[in-house]
Amino acid sequence: MKENISAAKAKISIKNLDLFYGSFQALHSINMDIYENEITAFIGPSGCGKSTLLKSLNRMNDLVEGCRIEGEILLDGKNLFEDIDVNILRKRVGMVFQKPNPFPMSIYDNIAYGPRTHGLKKKSELDEIVEKSLRGAAIWDEVKDRLNKSALGMSGGQQQRLCIARALAVNPEVLLMDEPTSALDPISTGKIEELLDELRKQFTIVIVTHNMQQAARISDKTAFFLLGNMIEYGDTEQIFSSPRNKKTEDYITGRFG
């Protein structure tokens, strides 16, 4: 399923990143490159900092009172905190959350919402974006005859793919996913994983997951976090077959605790 891209380019570079909530330090000196057209998985126990780091990649932590970040996050070499407007950043770096969160409106309007926010009004162009995004999220055939129906009537798995389509509609470069399948049944989870395998051809994907098997199945690289520190980062195959750190090994094999 995974392809090895030998000449992968760093899409995001994280340099000496420390993150604080008030006086509490949640991340400690994180250094890593996230590569273009790959899936990078963040794993680790609850509260280890993986979701905090994920949300930093499109500055969602700006919304948290008392949050302070030191160090750099570069997107294509430009500093997220100094060189990129936050609205442009969130168009370039989309987010899909743990629980599907469709807007209480039609399927069509869910997808058209982002492009409309960015000033697109022409119906023919919106129609094209809606179809392209739903096809990109592998759900067009299931919903094409009920685009004007409420998105809230869809199943959980369909809602999550709709949320992925909604993120795709503004043509991002990076997709951030925070436990995107944890609320889904195994069949829906399988569909999302197949979808991610296709999407990596066009996008850079970063996924937080508690599911070790999922990380092993779909990611090119894996980072293991513990107590706000990145303990180990490397090719997924190496991390799972011969981890260099004992804590990583204990977590992957279920002996952690």
PDB file of C-alpha atoms in Angstrom:
ATOM      1  CA  MET A   1       0.000   0.000   0.000  1.00  0.00           C
ATOM      2  CA  LYS A   2       2.773   2.432   0.973  1.00  0.00           C
ATOM      3  CA  GLU A   3       5.208   3.714  -1.603  1.00  0.00           C
ATOM      4  CA  ASN A   4       8.728   4.710  -0.684  1.00  0.00           C
ATOM      5  CA  ILE A   5       9.499   8.156  -2.075  1.00  0.00           C
ATOM      6  CA  SER A   6      13.271   8.430  -2.060  1.00  0.00           C
ATOM      7  CA  ALA A   7      13.540  12.116  -2.976  1.00  0.00           C
ATOM      8  CA  ALA A   8      10.840  13.332  -0.589  1.00  0.00           C
ATOM      9  CA  LYS A   9      10.918  17.044   0.164  1.00  0.00           C
ATOM     10  CA  ALA A  10      10.246  18.515   3.600  1.00  0.00           C
ATOM     11  CA  LYS A  11       6.874  20.265   3.457  1.00  0.00           C
ATOM     12  CA  ILE A  12       6.919  21.254   7.147  1.00  0.00           C
ATOM     13  CA  SER A  13      10.021  21.742   9.303  1.00  0.00           C
ATOM     14  CA  ILE A  14       9.689  22.010  13.087  1.00  0.00           C
ATOM     15  CA  LYS A  15      12.702  23.530  14.823  1.00  0.00           C
ATOM     16  CA  ASN A  16      13.342  23.698  18.589  1.00  0.00           C
ATOM     17  CA  LEU A  17       9.634  23.949  19.335  1.00  0.00           C
ATOM     18  CA  ASP A  18       8.560  24.504  22.946  1.00  0.00           C
ATOM     19  CA  LEU A  19       4.895  25.044  23.781  1.00  0.00           C
ATOM     20  CA  PHE A  20       3.501  26.312  27.072  1.00  0.00           C
ATOM     21  CA  TYR A  21      -0.010  26.581  28.529  1.00  0.00           C
ATOM     22  CA  GLY A  22       0.619  29.236  31.130  1.00  0.00           C
ATOM     23  CA  SER A  23       3.476  27.877  33.256  1.00  0.00           C
ATOM     24  CA  PHE A  24       2.967  24.264  32.102  1.00  0.00           C
ATOM     25  CA  GLN A  25       5.270  23.113  29.316  1.00  0.00           C
ATOM     26  CA  ALA A  26       3.349  20.757  27.006  1.00  0.00           C
ATOM     27  CA  LEU A  27       6.012  20.266  24.305  1.00  0.00           C
ATOM     28  CA  HIS A  28       9.780  20.119  24.772  1.00  0.00           C
ATOM     29  CA  SER A  29      12.243  20.995  22.011  1.00  0.00           C
ATOM     30  CA  ILE A  30      10.538  19.221  19.085  1.00  0.00           C
ATOM     31  CA  ASN A  31      12.641  18.928  15.928  1.00  0.00           C
ATOM     32  CA  MET A  32      11.320  17.093  12.879  1.00  0.00           C
ATOM     33  CA  ASP A  33      10.677  17.338   9.145  1.00  0.00           C
ATOM     34  CA  ILE A  34       7.331  16.247   7.695  1.00  0.00           C
ATOM     35  CA  TYR A  35       7.660  15.168   4.088  1.00  0.00           C
ATOM     36  CA  GLU A  36       5.609  16.015   1.030  1.00  0.00           C
ATOM     37  CA  ASN A  37       3.169  13.370  -0.259  1.00  0.00           C
ATOM     38  CA  GLU A  38       3.684  11.136   2.748  1.00  0.00           C
ATOM     39  CA  ILE A  39       1.523  10.163   5.702  1.00  0.00           C
ATOM     40  CA  THR A  40       3.178  10.919   9.030  1.00  0.00           C
ATOM     41  CA  ALA A  41       1.614   9.331  12.125  1.00  0.00           C
ATOM     42  CA  PHE A  42       1.902  10.738  15.653  1.00  0.00           C
ATOM     43  CA  ILE A  43       1.493   8.006  18.284  1.00  0.00           C
ATOM     44  CA  GLY A  44       1.743   7.901  22.055  1.00  0.00           C
ATOM     45  CA  PRO A  45      -0.414   7.690  25.197  1.00  0.00           C
ATOM     46  CA  SER A  46      -3.127  10.239  26.020  1.00  0.00           C
ATOM     47  CA  GLY A  47      -1.743  13.584  27.108  1.00  0.00           C
ATOM     48  CA  CYS A  48       1.671  13.064  25.491  1.00  0.00           C
ATOM     49  CA  GLY A  49       1.459  16.176  23.289  1.00  0.00           C
ATOM     50  CA  LYS A  50       0.696  14.677  19.880  1.00  0.00           C
ATOM     51  CA  SER A  51      -2.630  16.524  19.354  1.00  0.00           C
ATOM     52  CA  THR A  52      -1.091  19.706  20.765  1.00  0.00           C
ATOM     53  CA  LEU A  53       1.661  19.522  18.141  1.00  0.00           C
ATOM     54  CA  LEU A  54      -0.832  18.693  15.384  1.00  0.00           C
ATOM     55  CA  LYS A  55      -2.941  21.765  16.215  1.00  0.00           C
ATOM     56  CA  SER A  56       0.168  23.941  16.198  1.00  0.00           C
ATOM     57  CA  LEU A  57       0.688  23.113  12.514  1.00  0.00           C
ATOM     58  CA  ASN A  58      -2.215  25.362  11.510  1.00  0.00           C
ATOM     59  CA  ARG A  59      -2.097  27.603  14.587  1.00  0.00           C
ATOM     60  CA  MET A  60      -5.276  26.287  16.175  1.00  0.00           C
ATOM     61  CA  ASN A  61      -3.514  26.688  19.502  1.00  0.00           C
ATOM     62  CA  ASP A  62      -3.754  30.453  18.925  1.00  0.00           C
ATOM     63  CA  LEU A  63      -7.328  30.047  20.164  1.00  0.00           C
ATOM     64  CA  VAL A  64      -6.198  28.644  23.540  1.00  0.00           C
ATOM     65  CA  GLU A  65      -5.792  31.297  26.220  1.00  0.00           C
ATOM     66  CA  GLY A  66      -2.333  31.368  27.766  1.00  0.00           C
ATOM     67  CA  CYS A  67      -0.734  29.317  24.985  1.00  0.00           C
ATOM     68  CA  ARG A  68       2.799  30.419  24.122  1.00  0.00           C
ATOM     69  CA  ILE A  69       5.091  28.914  21.486  1.00  0.00           C
ATOM     70  CA  GLU A  70       8.855  29.277  21.139  1.00  0.00           C
ATOM     71  CA  GLY A  71      10.844  27.984  18.190  1.00  0.00           C
ATOM     72  CA  GLU A  72       9.811  27.729  14.549  1.00  0.00           C
ATOM     73  CA  ILE A  73       7.413  25.853  12.314  1.00  0.00           C
ATOM     74  CA  LEU A  74       8.208  26.365   8.631  1.00  0.00           C
ATOM     75  CA  LEU A  75       5.781  25.633   5.786  1.00  0.00           C
ATOM     76  CA  ASP A  76       7.728  25.527   2.513  1.00  0.00           C
ATOM     77  CA  GLY A  77      10.461  27.451   4.313  1.00  0.00           C
ATOM     78  CA  LYS A  78       8.213  30.228   5.657  1.00  0.00           C
ATOM     79  CA  ASN A  79       7.611  30.753   9.364  1.00  0.00           C
ATOM     80  CA  LEU A  80       3.968  30.077  10.297  1.00  0.00           C
ATOM     81  CA  PHE A  81       4.022  32.646  13.068  1.00  0.00           C
ATOM     82  CA  GLU A  82       5.678  35.512  11.191  1.00  0.00           C
ATOM     83  CA  ASP A  83       5.434  35.109   7.412  1.00  0.00           C
ATOM     84  CA  ILE A  84       1.986  33.596   6.747  1.00  0.00           C
ATOM     85  CA  ASP A  85      -1.422  35.154   7.437  1.00  0.00           C
ATOM     86  CA  VAL A  86      -3.402  32.787   9.668  1.00  0.00           C
ATOM     87  CA  ASN A  87      -6.419  32.708   7.290  1.00  0.00           C
ATOM     88  CA  ILE A  88      -4.193  31.790   4.344  1.00  0.00           C
ATOM     89  CA  LEU A  89      -2.434  29.216   6.529  1.00  0.00           C
ATOM     90  CA  ARG A  90      -5.716  27.475   7.405  1.00  0.00           C
ATOM     91  CA  LYS A  91      -6.634  27.344   3.722  1.00  0.00           C
ATOM     92  CA  ARG A  92      -3.293  25.690   2.952  1.00  0.00           C
ATOM     93  CA  VAL A  93      -3.365  23.400   6.009  1.00  0.00           C
ATOM     94  CA  GLY A  94      -6.783  21.769   6.518  1.00  0.00           C
ATOM     95  CA  MET A  95      -8.006  19.961   9.633  1.00  0.00           C
ATOM     96  CA  VAL A  96     -10.252  16.924  10.161  1.00  0.00           C
ATOM     97  CA  PHE A  97     -11.293  16.253  13.747  1.00  0.00           C
ATOM     98  CA  GLN A  98     -11.856  13.109  15.797  1.00  0.00           C
ATOM     99  CA  LYS A  99     -15.639  13.381  15.800  1.00  0.00           C
ATOM    100  CA  PRO A 100     -17.332  14.099  12.482  1.00  0.00           C
ATOM    101  CA  ASN A 101     -18.658  17.666  12.671  1.00  0.00           C
ATOM    102  CA  PRO A 102     -20.782  18.398   9.600  1.00  0.00           C
ATOM    103  CA  PHE A 103     -22.529  21.767   9.605  1.00  0.00           C
ATOM    104  CA  PRO A 104     -26.329  21.636  10.102  1.00  0.00           C
ATOM    105  CA  MET A 105     -26.987  22.324   6.430  1.00  0.00           C
ATOM    106  CA  SER A 106     -27.163  20.411   3.176  1.00  0.00           C
ATOM    107  CA  ILE A 107     -24.391  18.158   1.917  1.00  0.00           C
ATOM    108  CA  TYR A 108     -23.823  20.608  -0.953  1.00  0.00           C
ATOM    109  CA  ASP A 109     -23.610  23.642   1.347  1.00  0.00           C
ATOM    110  CA  ASN A 110     -21.153  21.864   3.664  1.00  0.00           C
ATOM    111  CA  ILE A 111     -18.698  21.511   0.779  1.00  0.00           C
ATOM    112  CA  ALA A 112     -19.410  24.931  -0.756  1.00  0.00           C
ATOM    113  CA  TYR A 113     -18.998  26.698   2.594  1.00  0.00           C
ATOM    114  CA  GLY A 114     -15.210  27.102   2.420  1.00  0.00           C
ATOM    115  CA  PRO A 115     -15.008  28.292  -1.207  1.00  0.00           C
ATOM    116  CA  ARG A 116     -17.843  30.762  -0.540  1.00  0.00           C
ATOM    117  CA  THR A 117     -15.975  32.081   2.499  1.00  0.00           C
ATOM    118  CA  HIS A 118     -13.013  32.745   0.206  1.00  0.00           C
ATOM    119  CA  GLY A 119     -15.218  34.762  -2.161  1.00  0.00           C
ATOM    120  CA  LEU A 120     -16.368  32.215  -4.748  1.00  0.00           C
ATOM    121  CA  LYS A 121     -20.014  32.809  -5.717  1.00  0.00           C
ATOM    122  CA  LYS A 122     -20.465  31.376  -9.234  1.00  0.00           C
ATOM    123  CA  LYS A 123     -22.743  28.340  -9.060  1.00  0.00           C
ATOM    124  CA  SER A 124     -21.140  26.447 -11.943  1.00  0.00           C
ATOM    125  CA  GLU A 125     -17.732  26.718 -10.265  1.00  0.00           C
ATOM    126  CA  LEU A 126     -19.163  25.725  -6.889  1.00  0.00           C
ATOM    127  CA  ASP A 127     -20.893  22.723  -8.526  1.00  0.00           C
ATOM    128  CA  GLU A 128     -17.550  21.634  -9.950  1.00  0.00           C
ATOM    129  CA  ILE A 129     -15.746  21.997  -6.609  1.00  0.00           C
ATOM    130  CA  VAL A 130     -18.499  20.124  -4.740  1.00  0.00           C
ATOM    131  CA  GLU A 131     -18.358  17.177  -7.140  1.00  0.00           C
ATOM    132  CA  LYS A 132     -14.552  17.117  -7.285  1.00  0.00           C
ATOM    133  CA  SER A 133     -14.248  17.250  -3.481  1.00  0.00           C
ATOM    134  CA  LEU A 134     -16.845  14.535  -2.894  1.00  0.00           C
ATOM    135  CA  ARG A 135     -15.162  12.345  -5.516  1.00  0.00           C
ATOM    136  CA  GLY A 136     -11.806  13.051  -3.864  1.00  0.00           C
ATOM    137  CA  ALA A 137     -13.243  11.828  -0.565  1.00  0.00           C
ATOM    138  CA  ALA A 138     -14.693   8.721  -2.263  1.00  0.00           C
ATOM    139  CA  ILE A 139     -18.275   9.536  -1.342  1.00  0.00           C
ATOM    140  CA  TRP A 140     -19.730  11.117  -4.507  1.00  0.00           C
ATOM    141  CA  ASP A 141     -21.556   7.984  -5.675  1.00  0.00           C
ATOM    142  CA  GLU A 142     -23.236   7.617  -2.263  1.00  0.00           C
ATOM    143  CA  VAL A 143     -24.544  11.191  -2.047  1.00  0.00           C
ATOM    144  CA  LYS A 144     -24.853  12.584  -5.587  1.00  0.00           C
ATOM    145  CA  ASP A 145     -28.645  12.111  -5.587  1.00  0.00           C
ATOM    146  CA  ARG A 146     -29.201  13.825  -2.223  1.00  0.00           C
ATOM    147  CA  LEU A 147     -26.900  16.822  -2.251  1.00  0.00           C
ATOM    148  CA  ASN A 148     -29.706  19.053  -0.968  1.00  0.00           C
ATOM    149  CA  LYS A 149     -30.470  16.793   2.007  1.00  0.00           C
ATOM    150  CA  SER A 150     -29.135  17.561   5.469  1.00  0.00           C
ATOM    151  CA  ALA A 151     -25.635  16.266   6.156  1.00  0.00           C
ATOM    152  CA  LEU A 152     -26.816  15.323   9.644  1.00  0.00           C
ATOM    153  CA  GLY A 153     -28.784  12.406   8.154  1.00  0.00           C
ATOM    154  CA  MET A 154     -25.614  10.646   6.983  1.00  0.00           C
ATOM    155  CA  SER A 155     -23.959   7.751   8.802  1.00  0.00           C
ATOM    156  CA  GLY A 156     -20.894   8.438  10.967  1.00  0.00           C
ATOM    157  CA  GLY A 157     -18.487   7.093   8.360  1.00  0.00           C
ATOM    158  CA  GLN A 158     -20.147   9.132   5.616  1.00  0.00           C
ATOM    159  CA  GLN A 159     -20.050  12.246   7.802  1.00  0.00           C
ATOM    160  CA  GLN A 160     -16.312  11.840   8.337  1.00  0.00           C
ATOM    161  CA  ARG A 161     -15.692  11.463   4.605  1.00  0.00           C
ATOM    162  CA  LEU A 162     -17.891  14.543   4.084  1.00  0.00           C
ATOM    163  CA  CYS A 163     -15.658  16.437   6.531  1.00  0.00           C
ATOM    164  CA  ILE A 164     -12.617  15.297   4.546  1.00  0.00           C
ATOM    165  CA  ALA A 165     -14.337  16.487   1.344  1.00  0.00           C
ATOM    166  CA  ARG A 166     -15.079  19.822   3.050  1.00  0.00           C
ATOM    167  CA  ALA A 167     -11.376  20.182   3.875  1.00  0.00           C
ATOM    168  CA  LEU A 168     -10.437  19.309   0.265  1.00  0.00           C
ATOM    169  CA  ALA A 169     -12.825  21.929  -1.153  1.00  0.00           C
ATOM    170  CA  VAL A 170     -10.469  24.831  -0.415  1.00  0.00           C
ATOM    171  CA  ASN A 171      -7.607  22.996  -2.151  1.00  0.00           C
ATOM    172  CA  PRO A 172      -5.213  22.607   0.783  1.00  0.00           C
ATOM    173  CA  GLU A 173      -1.634  21.353   0.570  1.00  0.00           C
ATOM    174  CA  VAL A 174      -1.579  19.630   3.963  1.00  0.00           C
ATOM    175  CA  LEU A 175      -4.284  17.640   5.773  1.00  0.00           C
ATOM    176  CA  LEU A 176      -4.148  17.320   9.557  1.00  0.00           C
ATOM    177  CA  MET A 177      -6.239  14.513  11.047  1.00  0.00           C
ATOM    178  CA  ASP A 178      -6.841  14.119  14.780  1.00  0.00           C
ATOM    179  CA  GLU A 179      -7.953  10.512  15.429  1.00  0.00           C
ATOM    180  CA  PRO A 180     -10.204  10.606  12.319  1.00  0.00           C
ATOM    181  CA  THR A 181     -11.428   7.009  12.666  1.00  0.00           C
ATOM    182  CA  SER A 182     -11.671   6.567  16.457  1.00  0.00           C
ATOM    183  CA  ALA A 183     -15.456   7.090  16.456  1.00  0.00           C
ATOM    184  CA  LEU A 184     -16.057   4.821  13.450  1.00  0.00           C
ATOM    185  CA  ASP A 185     -16.824   1.136  12.926  1.00  0.00           C
ATOM    186  CA  PRO A 186     -14.203  -1.145  11.278  1.00  0.00           C
ATOM    187  CA  ILE A 187     -15.793  -0.975   7.795  1.00  0.00           C
ATOM    188  CA  SER A 188     -15.889   2.844   7.827  1.00  0.00           C
ATOM    189  CA  THR A 189     -12.349   2.894   9.220  1.00  0.00           C
ATOM    190  CA  GLY A 190     -11.191   0.718   6.322  1.00  0.00           C
ATOM    191  CA  LYS A 191     -12.787   3.100   3.815  1.00  0.00           C
ATOM    192  CA  ILE A 192     -11.057   6.106   5.401  1.00  0.00           C
ATOM    193  CA  GLU A 193      -7.697   4.281   5.334  1.00  0.00           C
ATOM    194  CA  GLU A 194      -8.143   3.411   1.631  1.00  0.00           C
ATOM    195  CA  LEU A 195      -9.032   7.037   1.002  1.00  0.00           C
ATOM    196  CA  LEU A 196      -5.915   8.296   2.802  1.00  0.00           C
ATOM    197  CA  ASP A 197      -3.777   5.980   0.699  1.00  0.00           C
ATOM    198  CA  GLU A 198      -5.161   7.720  -2.416  1.00  0.00           C
ATOM    199  CA  LEU A 199      -4.966  11.237  -0.961  1.00  0.00           C
ATOM    200  CA  ARG A 200      -1.249  10.954  -0.152  1.00  0.00           C
ATOM    201  CA  LYS A 201      -0.586  11.214  -3.910  1.00  0.00           C
ATOM    202  CA  GLN A 202      -1.828  14.819  -3.814  1.00  0.00           C
ATOM    203  CA  PHE A 203      -1.448  15.950  -0.205  1.00  0.00           C
ATOM    204  CA  THR A 204       0.891  15.836   2.760  1.00  0.00           C
ATOM    205  CA  ILE A 205      -1.007  14.131   5.599  1.00  0.00           C
ATOM    206  CA  VAL A 206      -0.341  14.165   9.346  1.00  0.00           C
ATOM    207  CA  ILE A 207      -2.495  11.849  11.458  1.00  0.00           C
ATOM    208  CA  VAL A 208      -2.777  11.416  15.217  1.00  0.00           C
ATOM    209  CA  THR A 209      -3.838   7.890  16.104  1.00  0.00           C
ATOM    210  CA  HIS A 210      -4.003   5.609  19.146  1.00  0.00           C
ATOM    211  CA  ASN A 211      -4.347   2.639  16.798  1.00  0.00           C
ATOM    212  CA  MET A 212      -0.917   1.031  16.393  1.00  0.00           C
ATOM    213  CA  GLN A 213      -2.103  -1.226  13.560  1.00  0.00           C
ATOM    214  CA  GLN A 214      -3.471   1.784  11.703  1.00  0.00           C
ATOM    215  CA  ALA A 215      -0.187   3.683  11.992  1.00  0.00           C
ATOM    216  CA  ALA A 216       1.690   0.594  10.770  1.00  0.00           C
ATOM    217  CA  ARG A 217      -0.726   0.086   7.847  1.00  0.00           C
ATOM    218  CA  ILE A 218      -0.979   3.553   6.388  1.00  0.00           C
ATOM    219  CA  SER A 219       1.899   5.809   7.463  1.00  0.00           C
ATOM    220  CA  ASP A 220       5.273   6.334   5.827  1.00  0.00           C
ATOM    221  CA  LYS A 221       6.827   7.820   8.954  1.00  0.00           C
ATOM    222  CA  THR A 222       5.904   7.559  12.639  1.00  0.00           C
ATOM    223  CA  ALA A 223       6.767   9.748  15.612  1.00  0.00           C
ATOM    224  CA  PHE A 224       6.351   8.445  19.168  1.00  0.00           C
ATOM    225  CA  PHE A 225       5.628  11.035  21.872  1.00  0.00           C
ATOM    226  CA  LEU A 226       5.789  10.741  25.646  1.00  0.00           C
ATOM    227  CA  LEU A 227       5.249  13.483  28.251  1.00  0.00           C
ATOM    228  CA  GLY A 228       5.657  16.244  25.665  1.00  0.00           C
ATOM    229  CA  ASN A 229       8.887  14.829  24.237  1.00  0.00           C
ATOM    230  CA  MET A 230       9.385  13.235  20.840  1.00  0.00           C
ATOM    231  CA  ILE A 231      11.084   9.986  21.852  1.00  0.00           C
ATOM    232  CA  GLU A 232      11.642   8.520  18.391  1.00  0.00           C
ATOM    233  CA  TYR A 233      10.894   9.429  14.775  1.00  0.00           C
ATOM    234  CA  GLY A 234      11.644   7.516  11.609  1.00  0.00           C
ATOM    235  CA  ASP A 235      10.362   5.268   8.832  1.00  0.00           C
ATOM    236  CA  THR A 236       7.278   3.428  10.063  1.00  0.00           C
ATOM    237  CA  GLU A 237       8.684   0.030   9.119  1.00  0.00           C
ATOM    238  CA  GLN A 238      11.794   0.668  11.217  1.00  0.00           C
ATOM    239  CA  ILE A 239       9.841   2.100  14.177  1.00  0.00           C
ATOM    240  CA  PHE A 240       7.582  -0.965  14.337  1.00  0.00           C
ATOM    241  CA  SER A 241      10.126  -3.670  13.503  1.00  0.00           C
ATOM    242  CA  SER A 242      13.229  -2.439  15.331  1.00  0.00           C
ATOM    243  CA  PRO A 243      12.589   0.641  17.488  1.00  0.00           C
ATOM    244  CA  ARG A 244      15.768   2.232  18.789  1.00  0.00           C
ATOM    245  CA  ASN A 245      14.262   3.339  22.091  1.00  0.00           C
ATOM    246  CA  LYS A 246      13.043   0.944  24.783  1.00  0.00           C
ATOM    247  CA  LYS A 247      10.054   3.194  25.606  1.00  0.00           C
ATOM    248  CA  THR A 248       8.933   3.074  21.977  1.00  0.00           C
ATOM    249  CA  GLU A 249       9.230  -0.713  21.964  1.00  0.00           C
ATOM    250  CA  ASP A 250       7.250  -1.025  25.194  1.00  0.00           C
ATOM    251  CA  TYR A 251       4.462   1.199  23.861  1.00  0.00           C
ATOM    252  CA  ILE A 252       4.184  -0.596  20.516  1.00  0.00           C
ATOM    253  CA  THR A 253       4.186  -4.055  22.109  1.00  0.00           C
ATOM    254  CA  GLY A 254       1.658  -3.111  24.801  1.00  0.00           C
ATOM    255  CA  ARG A 255       4.088  -3.465  27.712  1.00  0.00           C
ATOM    256  CA  PHE A 256       4.000   0.272  28.388  1.00  0.00           C
ATOM    257  CA  GLY A 257       2.646   1.392  31.735  1.00  0.00           C
TER     258      GLY A 257
END
